[in-house]
mmCIF file of C-alpha atoms and ligand atoms in Angstrom:
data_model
loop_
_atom_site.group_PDB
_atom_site.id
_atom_site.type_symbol
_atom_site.label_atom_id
_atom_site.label_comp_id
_atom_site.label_asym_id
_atom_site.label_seq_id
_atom_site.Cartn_x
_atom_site.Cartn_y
_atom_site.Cartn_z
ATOM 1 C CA UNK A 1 0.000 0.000 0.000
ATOM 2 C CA UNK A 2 3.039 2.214 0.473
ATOM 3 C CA UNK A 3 4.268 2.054 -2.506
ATOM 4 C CA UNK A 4 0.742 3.535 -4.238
ATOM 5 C CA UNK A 5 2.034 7.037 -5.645
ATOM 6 C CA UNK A 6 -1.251 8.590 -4.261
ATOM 7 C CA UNK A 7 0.446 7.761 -0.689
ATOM 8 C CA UNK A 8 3.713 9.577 -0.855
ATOM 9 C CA UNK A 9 3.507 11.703 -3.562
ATOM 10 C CA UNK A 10 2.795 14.956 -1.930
ATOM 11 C CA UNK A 11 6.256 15.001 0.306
ATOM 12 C CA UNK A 12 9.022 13.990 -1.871
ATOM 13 C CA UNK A 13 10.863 14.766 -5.280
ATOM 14 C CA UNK A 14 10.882 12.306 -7.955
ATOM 15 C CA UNK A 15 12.521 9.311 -6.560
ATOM 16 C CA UNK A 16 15.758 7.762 -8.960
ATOM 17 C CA UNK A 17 13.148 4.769 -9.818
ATOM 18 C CA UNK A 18 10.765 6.542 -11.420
ATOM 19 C CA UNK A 19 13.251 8.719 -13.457
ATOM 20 C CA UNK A 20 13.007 7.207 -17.168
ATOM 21 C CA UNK A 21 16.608 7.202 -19.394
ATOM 22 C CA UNK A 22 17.046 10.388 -21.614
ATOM 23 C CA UNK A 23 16.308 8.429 -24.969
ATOM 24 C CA UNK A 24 12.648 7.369 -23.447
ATOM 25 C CA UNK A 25 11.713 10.105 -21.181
ATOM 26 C CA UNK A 26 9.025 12.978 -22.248
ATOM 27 C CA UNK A 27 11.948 15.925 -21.525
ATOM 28 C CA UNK A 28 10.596 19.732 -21.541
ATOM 29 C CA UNK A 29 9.715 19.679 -25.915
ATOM 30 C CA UNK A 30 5.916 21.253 -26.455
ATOM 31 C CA UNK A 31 4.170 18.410 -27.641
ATOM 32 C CA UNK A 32 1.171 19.660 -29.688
ATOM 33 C CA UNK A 33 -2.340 18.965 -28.256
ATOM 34 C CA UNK A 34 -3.484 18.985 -31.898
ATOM 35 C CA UNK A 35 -6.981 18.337 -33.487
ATOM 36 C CA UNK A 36 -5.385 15.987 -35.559
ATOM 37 C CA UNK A 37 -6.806 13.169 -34.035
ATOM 38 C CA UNK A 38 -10.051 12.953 -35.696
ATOM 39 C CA UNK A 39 -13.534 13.415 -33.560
ATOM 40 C CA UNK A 40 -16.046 11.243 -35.249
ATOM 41 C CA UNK A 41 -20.049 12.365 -34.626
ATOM 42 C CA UNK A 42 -22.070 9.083 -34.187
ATOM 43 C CA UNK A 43 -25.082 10.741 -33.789
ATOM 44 C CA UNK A 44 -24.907 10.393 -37.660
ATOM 45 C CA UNK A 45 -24.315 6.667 -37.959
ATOM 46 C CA UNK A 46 -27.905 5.396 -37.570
ATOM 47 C CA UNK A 47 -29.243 7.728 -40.744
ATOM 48 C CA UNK A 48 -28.218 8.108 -44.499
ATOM 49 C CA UNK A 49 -24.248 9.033 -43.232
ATOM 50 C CA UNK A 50 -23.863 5.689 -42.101
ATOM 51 C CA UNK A 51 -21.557 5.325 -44.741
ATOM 52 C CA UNK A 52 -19.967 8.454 -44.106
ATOM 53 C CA UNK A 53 -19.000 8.012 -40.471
ATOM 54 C CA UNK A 54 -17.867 4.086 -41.219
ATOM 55 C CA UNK A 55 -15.635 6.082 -43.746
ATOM 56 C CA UNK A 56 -14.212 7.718 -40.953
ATOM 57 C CA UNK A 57 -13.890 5.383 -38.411
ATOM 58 C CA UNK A 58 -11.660 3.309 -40.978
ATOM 59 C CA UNK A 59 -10.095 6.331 -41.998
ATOM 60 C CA UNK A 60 -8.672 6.996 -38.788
ATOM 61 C CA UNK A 61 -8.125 3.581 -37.969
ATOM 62 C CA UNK A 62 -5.381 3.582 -40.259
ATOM 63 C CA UNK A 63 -4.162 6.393 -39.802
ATOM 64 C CA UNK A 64 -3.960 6.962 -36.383
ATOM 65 C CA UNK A 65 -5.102 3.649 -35.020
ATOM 66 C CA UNK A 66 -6.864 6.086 -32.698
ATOM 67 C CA UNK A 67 -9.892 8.822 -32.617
ATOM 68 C CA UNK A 68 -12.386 10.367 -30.707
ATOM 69 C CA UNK A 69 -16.543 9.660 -31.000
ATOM 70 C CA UNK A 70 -19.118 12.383 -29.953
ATOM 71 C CA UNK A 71 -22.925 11.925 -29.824
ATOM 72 C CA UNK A 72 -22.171 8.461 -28.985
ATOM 73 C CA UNK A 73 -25.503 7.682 -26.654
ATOM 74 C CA UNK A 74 -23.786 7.059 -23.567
ATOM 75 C CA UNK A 75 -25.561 10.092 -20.976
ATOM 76 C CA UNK A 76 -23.313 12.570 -19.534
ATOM 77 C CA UNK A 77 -24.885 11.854 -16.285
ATOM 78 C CA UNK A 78 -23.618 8.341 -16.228
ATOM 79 C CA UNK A 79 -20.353 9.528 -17.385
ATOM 80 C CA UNK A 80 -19.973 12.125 -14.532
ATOM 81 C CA UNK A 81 -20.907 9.851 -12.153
ATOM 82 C CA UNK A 82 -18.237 7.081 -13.312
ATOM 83 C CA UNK A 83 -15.574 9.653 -13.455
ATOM 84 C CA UNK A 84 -16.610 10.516 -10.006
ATOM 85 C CA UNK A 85 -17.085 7.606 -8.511
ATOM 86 C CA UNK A 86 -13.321 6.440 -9.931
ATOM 87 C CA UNK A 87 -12.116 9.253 -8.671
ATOM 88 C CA UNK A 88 -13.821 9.121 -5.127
ATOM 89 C CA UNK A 89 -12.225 5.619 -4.899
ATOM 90 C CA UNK A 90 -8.890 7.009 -5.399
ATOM 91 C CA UNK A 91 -9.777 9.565 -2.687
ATOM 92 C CA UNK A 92 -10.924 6.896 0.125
ATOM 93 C CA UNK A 93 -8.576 6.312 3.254
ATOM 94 C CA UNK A 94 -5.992 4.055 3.156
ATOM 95 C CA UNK A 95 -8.008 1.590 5.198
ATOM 96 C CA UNK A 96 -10.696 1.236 3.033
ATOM 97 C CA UNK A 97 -8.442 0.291 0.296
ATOM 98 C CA UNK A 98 -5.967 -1.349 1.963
ATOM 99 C CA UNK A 99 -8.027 -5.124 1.434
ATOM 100 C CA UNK A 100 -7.815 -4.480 -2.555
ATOM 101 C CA UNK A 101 -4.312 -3.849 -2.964
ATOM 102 C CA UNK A 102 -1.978 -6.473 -4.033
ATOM 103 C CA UNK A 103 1.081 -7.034 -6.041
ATOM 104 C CA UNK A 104 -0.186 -10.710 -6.837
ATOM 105 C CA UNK A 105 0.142 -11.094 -10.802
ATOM 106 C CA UNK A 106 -3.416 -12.811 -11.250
ATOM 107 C CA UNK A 107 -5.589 -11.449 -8.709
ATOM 108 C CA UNK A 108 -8.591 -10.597 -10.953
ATOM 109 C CA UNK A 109 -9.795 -7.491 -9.056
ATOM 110 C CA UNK A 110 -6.916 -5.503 -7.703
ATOM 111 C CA UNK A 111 -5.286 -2.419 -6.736
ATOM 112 C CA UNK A 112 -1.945 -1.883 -7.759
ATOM 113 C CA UNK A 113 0.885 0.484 -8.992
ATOM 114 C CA UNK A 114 2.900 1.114 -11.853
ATOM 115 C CA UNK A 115 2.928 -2.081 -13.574
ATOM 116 C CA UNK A 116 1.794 -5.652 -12.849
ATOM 117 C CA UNK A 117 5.197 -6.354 -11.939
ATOM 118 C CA UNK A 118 6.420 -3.339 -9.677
ATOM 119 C CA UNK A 119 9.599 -5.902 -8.833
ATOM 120 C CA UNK A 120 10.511 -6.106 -12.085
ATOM 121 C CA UNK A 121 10.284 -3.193 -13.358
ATOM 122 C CA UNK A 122 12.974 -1.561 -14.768
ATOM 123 C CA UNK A 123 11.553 2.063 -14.157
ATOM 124 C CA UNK A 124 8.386 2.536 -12.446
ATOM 125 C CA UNK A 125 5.542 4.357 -13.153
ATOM 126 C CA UNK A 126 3.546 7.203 -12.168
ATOM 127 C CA UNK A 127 0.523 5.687 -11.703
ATOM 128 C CA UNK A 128 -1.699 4.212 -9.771
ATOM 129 C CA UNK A 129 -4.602 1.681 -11.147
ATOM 130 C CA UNK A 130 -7.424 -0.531 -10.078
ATOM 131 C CA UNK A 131 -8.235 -3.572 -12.568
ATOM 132 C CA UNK A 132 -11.218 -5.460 -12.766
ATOM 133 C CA UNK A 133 -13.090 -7.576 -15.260
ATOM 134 C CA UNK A 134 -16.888 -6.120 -15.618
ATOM 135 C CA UNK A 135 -18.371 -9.481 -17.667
ATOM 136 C CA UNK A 136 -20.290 -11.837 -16.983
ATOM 137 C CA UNK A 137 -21.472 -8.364 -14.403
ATOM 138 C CA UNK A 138 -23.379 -11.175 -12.210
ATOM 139 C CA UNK A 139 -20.375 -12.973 -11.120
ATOM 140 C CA UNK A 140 -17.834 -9.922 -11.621
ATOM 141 C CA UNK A 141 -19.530 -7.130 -9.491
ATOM 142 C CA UNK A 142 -18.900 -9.806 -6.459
ATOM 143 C CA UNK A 143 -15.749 -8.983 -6.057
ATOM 144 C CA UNK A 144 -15.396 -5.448 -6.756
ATOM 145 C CA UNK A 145 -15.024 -2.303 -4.631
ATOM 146 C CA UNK A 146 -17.599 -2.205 -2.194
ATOM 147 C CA UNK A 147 -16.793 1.832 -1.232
ATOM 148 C CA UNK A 148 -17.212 4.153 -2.572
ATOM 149 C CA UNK A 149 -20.938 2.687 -1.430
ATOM 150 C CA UNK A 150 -22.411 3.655 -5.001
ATOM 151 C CA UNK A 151 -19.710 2.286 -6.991
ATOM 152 C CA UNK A 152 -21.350 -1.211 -7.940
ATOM 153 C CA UNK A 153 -24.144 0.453 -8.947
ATOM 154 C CA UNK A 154 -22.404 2.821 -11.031
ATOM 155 C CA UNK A 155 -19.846 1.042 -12.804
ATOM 156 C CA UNK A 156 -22.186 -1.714 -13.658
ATOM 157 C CA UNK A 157 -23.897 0.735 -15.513
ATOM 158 C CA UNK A 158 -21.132 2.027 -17.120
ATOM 159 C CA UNK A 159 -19.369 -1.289 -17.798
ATOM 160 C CA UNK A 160 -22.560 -2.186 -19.860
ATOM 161 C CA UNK A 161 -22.932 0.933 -21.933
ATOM 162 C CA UNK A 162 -19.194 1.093 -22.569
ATOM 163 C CA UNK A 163 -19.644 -2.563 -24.044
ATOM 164 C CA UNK A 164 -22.796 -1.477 -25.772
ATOM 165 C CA UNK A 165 -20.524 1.154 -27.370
ATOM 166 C CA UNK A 166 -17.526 -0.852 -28.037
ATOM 167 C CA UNK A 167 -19.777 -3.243 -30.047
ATOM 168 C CA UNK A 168 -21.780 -0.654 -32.061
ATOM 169 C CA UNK A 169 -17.951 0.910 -33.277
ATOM 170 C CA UNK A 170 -17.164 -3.361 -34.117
ATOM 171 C CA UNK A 171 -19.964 -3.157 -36.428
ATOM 172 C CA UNK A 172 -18.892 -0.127 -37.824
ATOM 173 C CA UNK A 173 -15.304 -1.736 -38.240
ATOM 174 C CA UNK A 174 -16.631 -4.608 -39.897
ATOM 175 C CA UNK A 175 -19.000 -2.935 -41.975
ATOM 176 C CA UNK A 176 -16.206 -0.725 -43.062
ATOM 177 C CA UNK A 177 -13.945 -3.765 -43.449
ATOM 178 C CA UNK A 178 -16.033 -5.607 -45.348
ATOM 179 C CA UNK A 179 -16.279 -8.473 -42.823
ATOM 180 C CA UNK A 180 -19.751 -9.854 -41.931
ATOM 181 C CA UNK A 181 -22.068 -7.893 -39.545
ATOM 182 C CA UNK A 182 -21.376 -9.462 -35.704
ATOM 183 C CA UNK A 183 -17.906 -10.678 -37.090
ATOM 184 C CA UNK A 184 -16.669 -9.338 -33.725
ATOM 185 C CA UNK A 185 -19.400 -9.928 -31.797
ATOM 186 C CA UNK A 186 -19.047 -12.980 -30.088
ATOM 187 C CA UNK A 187 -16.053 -14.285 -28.671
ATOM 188 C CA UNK A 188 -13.779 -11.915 -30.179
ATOM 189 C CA UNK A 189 -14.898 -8.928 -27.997
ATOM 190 C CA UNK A 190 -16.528 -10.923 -24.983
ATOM 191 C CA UNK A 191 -13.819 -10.103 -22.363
ATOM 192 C CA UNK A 192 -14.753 -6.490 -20.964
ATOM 193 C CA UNK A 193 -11.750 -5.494 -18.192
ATOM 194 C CA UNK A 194 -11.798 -2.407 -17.020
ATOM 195 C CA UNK A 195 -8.637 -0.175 -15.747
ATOM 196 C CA UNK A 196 -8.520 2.985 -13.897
ATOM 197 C CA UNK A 197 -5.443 4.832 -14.108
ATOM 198 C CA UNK A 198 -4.855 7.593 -11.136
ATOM 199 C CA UNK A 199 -1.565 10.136 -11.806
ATOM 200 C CA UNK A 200 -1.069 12.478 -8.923
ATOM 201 C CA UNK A 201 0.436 15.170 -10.126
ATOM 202 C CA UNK A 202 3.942 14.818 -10.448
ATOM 203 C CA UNK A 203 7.218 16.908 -8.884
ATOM 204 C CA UNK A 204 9.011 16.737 -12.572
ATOM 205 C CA UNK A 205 7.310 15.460 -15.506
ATOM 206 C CA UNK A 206 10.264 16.360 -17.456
ATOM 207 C CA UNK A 207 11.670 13.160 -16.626
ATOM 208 C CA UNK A 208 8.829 10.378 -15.984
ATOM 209 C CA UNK A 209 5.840 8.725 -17.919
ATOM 210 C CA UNK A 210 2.335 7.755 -15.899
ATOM 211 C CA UNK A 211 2.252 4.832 -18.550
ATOM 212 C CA UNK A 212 5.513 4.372 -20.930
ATOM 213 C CA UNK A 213 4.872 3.886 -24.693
ATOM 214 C CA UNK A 214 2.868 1.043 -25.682
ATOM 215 C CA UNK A 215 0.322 -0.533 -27.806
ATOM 216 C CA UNK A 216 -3.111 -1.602 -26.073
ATOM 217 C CA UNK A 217 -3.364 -5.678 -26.272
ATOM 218 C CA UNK A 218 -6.898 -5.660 -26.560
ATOM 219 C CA UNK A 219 -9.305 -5.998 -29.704
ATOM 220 C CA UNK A 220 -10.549 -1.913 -28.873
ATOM 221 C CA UNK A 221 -10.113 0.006 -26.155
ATOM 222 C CA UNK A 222 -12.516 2.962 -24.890
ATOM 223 C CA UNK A 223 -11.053 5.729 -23.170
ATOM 224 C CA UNK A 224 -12.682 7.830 -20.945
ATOM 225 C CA UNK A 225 -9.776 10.355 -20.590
ATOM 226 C CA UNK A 226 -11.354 12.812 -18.706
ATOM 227 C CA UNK A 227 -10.624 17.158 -18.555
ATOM 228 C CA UNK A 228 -6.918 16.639 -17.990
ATOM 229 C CA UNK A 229 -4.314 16.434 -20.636
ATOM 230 C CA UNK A 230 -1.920 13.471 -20.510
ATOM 231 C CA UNK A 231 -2.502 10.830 -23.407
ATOM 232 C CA UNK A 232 -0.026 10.993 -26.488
ATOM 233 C CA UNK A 233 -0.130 8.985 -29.761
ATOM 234 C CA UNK A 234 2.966 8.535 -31.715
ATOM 235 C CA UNK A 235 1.896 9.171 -35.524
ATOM 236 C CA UNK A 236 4.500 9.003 -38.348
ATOM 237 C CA UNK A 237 7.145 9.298 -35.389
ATOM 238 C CA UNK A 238 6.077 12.160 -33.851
ATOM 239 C CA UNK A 239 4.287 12.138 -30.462
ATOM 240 C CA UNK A 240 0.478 13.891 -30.721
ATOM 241 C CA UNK A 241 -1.494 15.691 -27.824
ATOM 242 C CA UNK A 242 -5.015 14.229 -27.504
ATOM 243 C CA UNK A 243 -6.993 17.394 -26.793
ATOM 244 C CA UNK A 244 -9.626 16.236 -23.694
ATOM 245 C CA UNK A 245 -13.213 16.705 -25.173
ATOM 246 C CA UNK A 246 -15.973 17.016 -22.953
ATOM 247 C CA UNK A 247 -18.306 14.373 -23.427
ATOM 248 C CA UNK A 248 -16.199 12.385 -25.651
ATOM 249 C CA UNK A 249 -14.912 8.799 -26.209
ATOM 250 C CA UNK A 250 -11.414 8.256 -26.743
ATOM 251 C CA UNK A 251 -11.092 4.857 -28.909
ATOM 252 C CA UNK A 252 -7.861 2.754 -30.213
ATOM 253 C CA UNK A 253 -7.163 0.368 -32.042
ATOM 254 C CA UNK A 254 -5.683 -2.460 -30.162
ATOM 255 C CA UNK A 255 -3.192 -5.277 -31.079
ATOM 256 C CA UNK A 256 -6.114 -7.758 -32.050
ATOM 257 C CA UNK A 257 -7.436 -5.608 -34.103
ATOM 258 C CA UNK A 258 -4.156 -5.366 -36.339
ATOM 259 C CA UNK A 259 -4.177 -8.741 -36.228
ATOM 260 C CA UNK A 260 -7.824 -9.628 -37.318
ATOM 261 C CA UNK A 261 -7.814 -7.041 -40.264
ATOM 262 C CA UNK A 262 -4.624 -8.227 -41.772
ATOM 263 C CA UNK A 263 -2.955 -4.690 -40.874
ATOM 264 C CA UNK A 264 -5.181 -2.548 -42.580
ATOM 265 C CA UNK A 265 -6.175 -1.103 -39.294
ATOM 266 C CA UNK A 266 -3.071 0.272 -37.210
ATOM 267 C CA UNK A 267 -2.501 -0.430 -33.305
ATOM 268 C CA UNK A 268 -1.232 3.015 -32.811
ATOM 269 C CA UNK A 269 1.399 3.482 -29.908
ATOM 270 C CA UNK A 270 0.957 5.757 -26.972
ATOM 271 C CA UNK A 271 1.970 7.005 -23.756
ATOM 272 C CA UNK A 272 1.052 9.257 -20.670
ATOM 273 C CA UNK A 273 3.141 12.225 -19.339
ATOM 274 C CA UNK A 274 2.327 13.637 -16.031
ATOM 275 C CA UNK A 275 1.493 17.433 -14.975
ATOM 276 C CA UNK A 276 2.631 19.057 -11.970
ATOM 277 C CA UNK A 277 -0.864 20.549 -10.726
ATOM 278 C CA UNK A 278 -3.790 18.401 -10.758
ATOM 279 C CA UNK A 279 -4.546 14.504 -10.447
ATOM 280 C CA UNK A 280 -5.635 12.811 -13.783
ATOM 281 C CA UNK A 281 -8.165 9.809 -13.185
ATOM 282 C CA UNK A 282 -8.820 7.895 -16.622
ATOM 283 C CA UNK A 283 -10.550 5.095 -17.286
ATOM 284 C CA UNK A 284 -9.956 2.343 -20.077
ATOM 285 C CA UNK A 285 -12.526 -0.325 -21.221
ATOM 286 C CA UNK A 286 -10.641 -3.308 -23.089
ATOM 287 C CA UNK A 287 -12.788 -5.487 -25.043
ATOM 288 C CA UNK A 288 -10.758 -8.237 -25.334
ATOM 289 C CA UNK A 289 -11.125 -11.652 -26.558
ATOM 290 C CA UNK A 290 -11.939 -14.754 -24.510
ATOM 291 C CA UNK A 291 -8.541 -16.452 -22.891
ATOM 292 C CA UNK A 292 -9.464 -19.299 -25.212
ATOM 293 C CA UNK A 293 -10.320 -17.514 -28.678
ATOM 294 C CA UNK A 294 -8.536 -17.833 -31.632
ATOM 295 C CA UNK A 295 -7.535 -14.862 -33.413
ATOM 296 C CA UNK A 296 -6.224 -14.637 -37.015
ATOM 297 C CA UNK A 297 -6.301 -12.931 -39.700
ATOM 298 C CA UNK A 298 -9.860 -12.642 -41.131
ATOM 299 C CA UNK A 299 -9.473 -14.996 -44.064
ATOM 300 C CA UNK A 300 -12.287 -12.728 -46.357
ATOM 301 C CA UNK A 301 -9.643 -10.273 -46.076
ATOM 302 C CA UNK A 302 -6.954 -11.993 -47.601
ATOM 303 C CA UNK A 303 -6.790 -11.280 -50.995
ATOM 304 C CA UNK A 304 -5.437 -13.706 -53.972
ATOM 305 C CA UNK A 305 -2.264 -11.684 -53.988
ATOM 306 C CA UNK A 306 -1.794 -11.173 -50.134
ATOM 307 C CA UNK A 307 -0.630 -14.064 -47.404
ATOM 308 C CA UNK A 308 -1.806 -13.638 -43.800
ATOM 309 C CA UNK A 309 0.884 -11.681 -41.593
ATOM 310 C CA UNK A 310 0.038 -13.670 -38.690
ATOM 311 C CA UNK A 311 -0.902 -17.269 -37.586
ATOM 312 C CA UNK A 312 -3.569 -18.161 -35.676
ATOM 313 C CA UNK A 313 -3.345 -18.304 -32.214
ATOM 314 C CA UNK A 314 -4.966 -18.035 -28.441
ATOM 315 C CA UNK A 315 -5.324 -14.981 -27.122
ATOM 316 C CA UNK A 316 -3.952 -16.371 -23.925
ATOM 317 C CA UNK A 317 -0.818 -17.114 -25.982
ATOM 318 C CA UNK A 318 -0.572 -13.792 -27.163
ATOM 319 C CA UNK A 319 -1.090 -12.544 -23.451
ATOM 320 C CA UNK A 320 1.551 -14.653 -22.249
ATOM 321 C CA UNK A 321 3.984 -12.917 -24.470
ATOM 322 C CA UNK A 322 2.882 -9.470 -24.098
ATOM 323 C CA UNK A 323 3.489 -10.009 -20.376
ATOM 324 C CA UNK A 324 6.699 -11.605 -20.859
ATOM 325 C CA UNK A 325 7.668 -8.593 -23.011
ATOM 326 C CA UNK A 326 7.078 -6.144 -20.934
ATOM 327 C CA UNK A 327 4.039 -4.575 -23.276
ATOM 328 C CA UNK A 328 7.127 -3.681 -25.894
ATOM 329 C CA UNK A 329 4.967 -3.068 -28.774
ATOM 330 C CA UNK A 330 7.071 -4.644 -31.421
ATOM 331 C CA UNK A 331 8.109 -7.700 -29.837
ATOM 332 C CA UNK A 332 4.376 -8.267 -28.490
ATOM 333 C CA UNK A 333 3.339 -9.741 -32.444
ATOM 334 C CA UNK A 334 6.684 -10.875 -33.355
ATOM 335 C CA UNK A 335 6.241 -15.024 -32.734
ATOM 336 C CA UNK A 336 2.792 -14.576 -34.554
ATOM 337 C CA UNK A 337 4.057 -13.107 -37.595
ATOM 338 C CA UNK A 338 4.109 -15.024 -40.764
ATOM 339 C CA UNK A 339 7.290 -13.750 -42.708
ATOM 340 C CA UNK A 340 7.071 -13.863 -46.912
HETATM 341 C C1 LIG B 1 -4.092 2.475 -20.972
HETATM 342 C C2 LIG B 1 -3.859 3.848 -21.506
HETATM 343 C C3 LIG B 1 -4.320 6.216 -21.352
HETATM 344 C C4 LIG B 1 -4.646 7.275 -20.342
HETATM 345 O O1 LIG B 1 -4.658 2.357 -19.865
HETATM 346 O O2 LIG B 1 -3.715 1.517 -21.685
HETATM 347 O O3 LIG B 1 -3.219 3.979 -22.519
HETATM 348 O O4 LIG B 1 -4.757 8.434 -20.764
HETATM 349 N N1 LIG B 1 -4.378 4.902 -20.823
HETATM 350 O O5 LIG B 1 -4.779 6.968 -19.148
HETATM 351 NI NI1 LIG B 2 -3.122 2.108 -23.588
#
């Protein structure tokens, strides 16, 4: 519990640990908090610009392997209250939090900080995070937080309108793909895990990252980023600002995704820097696949002229290597890549 950022950050400069080497850390450039990343309006996807908006969701899935969605049907009201109840949690005593903490590698619903190996990490970072799965909710909601006292109630909610989304962008993506309608919506997408990322603000964020550069291992991610700045994308080797939109959905691409479409959607890579003023809560949904799910190339997409650039494997497998690889994007693929 000690080691949580959120319990000694307030007294103490920015320990040697946590400083990152020159080549890797953020350093004192101006990143741009551009509008580059695009900010796609769902509202329009049910009438005639359905075409339109799966245009842009594919769009900026290969460009960016990340954008933004507005008018997306989830209610600000239940997206306040997540964001404050995540927050809230982050807030209670140390007492209350004290049973959920744990530096055990496959405790499903834990409290934790920097990575999910703080022993091995070769830099840590500044973040804190609580990790839960959210599906099947009947079984999962057992064994979440039980304070803040609404945050069951809340987060189920959330958990299911998050999914709701997640799978209504799919269908996009497959539309847009050409794949068949549901293509993702079984056991490609039926893992829902959710992780909430708290960075107190930070003595030098010169030097550190709240989450180093990496590529999401799940099929999509959805973002709920908050009014603090922090996420970057790397695009064409330069890092990008994601501007926080009120309201808004961040979304990415994750490594499954690459995988499934063959690489004509990209798995963009992206960190978090830190600020020195005010705490950043974010929350990620990762649809994933199930443990035992094979994932491979979709073979519709696989023209005459093309070979798959992966095999087929478990997304356990893949898992088990991403771990073992410390999330390093490159290497996560590498010993499911089909060469020539
Ligand atoms: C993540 C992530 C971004 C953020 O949790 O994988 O990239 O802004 N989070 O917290
Ligand atoms: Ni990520």
């Amino acid at each position: 519990m000690e080691k949580l950022v959120s319990s000694w950050f307030n007294n103490k400069t920015l320990p040697q640990s946590y400083i990152f080497p020159p080549e890797t850390r953020p350093g004192n450039h101006i990143i741009p908090r551009s509008n580059a990343i695009p900010v796609i309006d769902l509202g329009n996807a049910s009438a005639h610009d359905r075409t339109l908006v799966v245009q842009q969701i594919l769009k900026a899935s290969q460009e960016f392997g990340f954008f933004q969605v507005i008018n997306h049907g989830v209610s600000e009201d239940l997206m306040n209250d997540t964001m404050n109840v995540f927050k809230e949690f982050f807030e209670l005593p140390a007492e209350d939090k004290a049973d959920l903490y744990s530096e055990e590698f496959n405790r499903p619903c834990k409290l934790y900080t920097s990575s999910a190996n703080y022993d091995g990490d070769k830099v840590h970072l500044w973040r804190d995070s609580l990790r839960h799965p959210c599906h099947p909710l009947e079984e999962c909601i057992k064994i979440w937080p039980q304070k803040p006292t609404r945050y069951r109630e809340i987060v189920a909610a959330y958990s299911i309108e998050a999914k709701k989304l997640g799978s209504r962008i799919l269908d996009l993506i497959s539309e847009g793909l050409g794949l068949d309608l549901g293509y993702f919506g079984d056991k490609l997408s039926e893992s829902v895990v959710v992780s909430v990322n708290h960075y107190p603000p930070c003595p030098d964020p010169s030097l550190t990252l709240g989450i180093a550069k990496h590529c999401d291992p799940s099929l999509l991610t959805i973002l709920l980023q908050g009014d603090v700045f922090g996420l970057q994308v790397l695009n064409d080797g330069k890092w990008i600002g994601v501007e926080p939109l009120h309201n808004a959905f961040v979304v990415n691409i994750g490594h499954q995704l690459e995988v499934v479409s063959n690489n004509r959607l990209k798995g963009a890579e992206h960190r978090v820097v830190t600020n020195s003023t005010v705490a950043r809560t974010t929350a990620a949904i990762f649809l994933n696949p199930s443990q035992d799910c094979i994932v491979e190339p979709a073979k519709s997409l696989i023209r005459a002229d093309e070979s798959p650039a992966y095999r087929a494997f478990k997304f356990k497998e893949f898992l088990y290597n991403y771990v073992t690889m410390g999330g390093n994007s490159e290497k996560s693929l590498e010993p499911f890549k089909l060469h020539g």
